[in-house]
Amino acid sequence: MLQLQKYTWLIDTIRKAGKISLEEISDRWERNKELSDYKPLSRATFNRWKDAIFSQFGIIISCQRTGGYLYYIENPEDIDEDELKKWMLDSFAVSNLISENLSLKGRILVSKIPSARDHLTTLLEAMRENRVVTITYCGFNKSNSHKFPIEPYCVKLFENRWYVLAHNSHYDDYRIYGLDRIEDLEITTDTFKLSKDFSASDYFSNYYGIISDSNIKP
């Protein structure tokens, strides 16, 4: 996690500057005591990070040699046009900014995102392998919980809460479950086949937030 913070700090620093020299990058890095411990950024470390950023994010950091050696993001559209990548980089950038200003922690108010830590990791693991998960779920305003299998299709963050869109084989229908209402979640050995033409963004394109109803015309 710390290494990702360093990478996103470098990406964000270059994005904000437009074009910037290694000396300026090192100077700004050295002032960020939470990450740098007041140590400068060496050229060898910078080059390793640059290569890792391309490998992990596909972001190209290039050097303009005329008019001084200035570094810039060669393909900013890869960030701006990829909502997930942009959200992730922006989230890390905000995290880094808050880390730099921990002395103001009593004056920076944030909202807790329920169950992201508890269930999101397991759900993403199941989604990577298209595995059925069994959840123990207590719906909103319900007094009793129920245990049943679902096929997780996608997850969505809305108003500081995570939701999973899943196919419920019992009802043969797509349903949305709030992760903060899941009491227990287990990955099974059963697998499902995700339709090749399924698009999470298209599914929600006509709906607000996580509300969907296939029986009502947009």
PDB file of C-alpha atoms in Angstrom, residues 114-128 131-138 145-155 162-166 176-190 192:
ATOM      1  CA  PRO A 114     -19.331   0.495   5.768  1.00  0.00           C
ATOM      2  CA  SER A 115     -18.167  -3.072   5.064  1.00  0.00           C
ATOM      3  CA  ALA A 116     -15.626  -2.179   2.378  1.00  0.00           C
ATOM      4  CA  ARG A 117     -12.866  -3.675   4.490  1.00  0.00           C
ATOM      5  CA  ASP A 118     -14.911  -6.716   5.569  1.00  0.00           C
ATOM      6  CA  HIS A 119     -16.438  -7.995   2.324  1.00  0.00           C
ATOM      7  CA  LEU A 120     -15.135  -6.091  -0.701  1.00  0.00           C
ATOM      8  CA  THR A 121     -11.835  -7.985  -0.884  1.00  0.00           C
ATOM      9  CA  THR A 122     -13.593 -11.374  -0.799  1.00  0.00           C
ATOM     10  CA  LEU A 123     -16.140 -10.304  -3.395  1.00  0.00           C
ATOM     11  CA  LEU A 124     -13.469  -9.079  -5.804  1.00  0.00           C
ATOM     12  CA  GLU A 125     -11.625 -12.365  -5.374  1.00  0.00           C
ATOM     13  CA  ALA A 126     -14.804 -14.257  -6.272  1.00  0.00           C
ATOM     14  CA  MET A 127     -15.473 -11.976  -9.255  1.00  0.00           C
ATOM     15  CA  ARG A 128     -11.985 -12.583 -10.671  1.00  0.00           C
ATOM     16  CA  ARG A 131     -17.242 -18.010  -8.368  1.00  0.00           C
ATOM     17  CA  VAL A 132     -20.596 -18.251  -6.640  1.00  0.00           C
ATOM     18  CA  VAL A 133     -20.634 -16.808  -3.109  1.00  0.00           C
ATOM     19  CA  THR A 134     -22.970 -17.657  -0.253  1.00  0.00           C
ATOM     20  CA  ILE A 135     -24.113 -14.662   1.769  1.00  0.00           C
ATOM     21  CA  THR A 136     -26.018 -14.289   5.000  1.00  0.00           C
ATOM     22  CA  TYR A 137     -28.076 -11.178   4.353  1.00  0.00           C
ATOM     23  CA  CYS A 138     -30.418  -9.032   6.403  1.00  0.00           C
ATOM     24  CA  SER A 145     -31.417 -12.672   7.966  1.00  0.00           C
ATOM     25  CA  HIS A 146     -31.315 -15.321   5.228  1.00  0.00           C
ATOM     26  CA  LYS A 147     -28.517 -17.395   3.730  1.00  0.00           C
ATOM     27  CA  PHE A 148     -28.423 -17.944  -0.029  1.00  0.00           C
ATOM     28  CA  PRO A 149     -26.033 -18.137  -3.010  1.00  0.00           C
ATOM     29  CA  ILE A 150     -25.464 -15.318  -5.503  1.00  0.00           C
ATOM     30  CA  GLU A 151     -23.379 -14.827  -8.642  1.00  0.00           C
ATOM     31  CA  PRO A 152     -21.542 -11.490  -8.211  1.00  0.00           C
ATOM     32  CA  TYR A 153     -21.497  -9.514 -11.489  1.00  0.00           C
ATOM     33  CA  CYS A 154     -20.147  -6.136 -10.416  1.00  0.00           C
ATOM     34  CA  VAL A 155     -19.705  -3.837  -7.425  1.00  0.00           C
ATOM     35  CA  TRP A 162     -20.657  -0.380  -1.576  1.00  0.00           C
ATOM     36  CA  TYR A 163     -23.217  -2.542  -3.365  1.00  0.00           C
ATOM     37  CA  VAL A 164     -22.983  -5.747  -5.392  1.00  0.00           C
ATOM     38  CA  LEU A 165     -25.120  -6.484  -8.434  1.00  0.00           C
ATOM     39  CA  ALA A 166     -25.652 -10.241  -8.540  1.00  0.00           C
ATOM     40  CA  ILE A 176     -28.582  -5.485  -5.688  1.00  0.00           C
ATOM     41  CA  TYR A 177     -27.266  -6.097  -2.179  1.00  0.00           C
ATOM     42  CA  GLY A 178     -25.680  -3.589   0.188  1.00  0.00           C
ATOM     43  CA  LEU A 179     -22.374  -4.846   1.543  1.00  0.00           C
ATOM     44  CA  ASP A 180     -23.157  -3.288   4.919  1.00  0.00           C
ATOM     45  CA  ARG A 181     -26.214  -5.591   5.146  1.00  0.00           C
ATOM     46  CA  ILE A 182     -24.146  -8.740   4.557  1.00  0.00           C
ATOM     47  CA  GLU A 183     -23.469 -10.513   7.845  1.00  0.00           C
ATOM     48  CA  ASP A 184     -21.321 -13.301   6.413  1.00  0.00           C
ATOM     49  CA  LEU A 185     -19.864 -14.145   3.000  1.00  0.00           C
ATOM     50  CA  GLU A 186     -18.156 -17.309   1.765  1.00  0.00           C
ATOM     51  CA  ILE A 187     -16.682 -18.198  -1.619  1.00  0.00           C
ATOM     52  CA  THR A 188     -17.893 -21.578  -2.916  1.00  0.00           C
ATOM     53  CA  THR A 189     -16.291 -23.964  -5.407  1.00  0.00           C
ATOM     54  CA  ASP A 190     -19.183 -23.447  -7.846  1.00  0.00           C
ATOM     55  CA  PHE A 192     -20.848 -19.225 -13.156  1.00  0.00           C
TER      56      PHE A 192
END
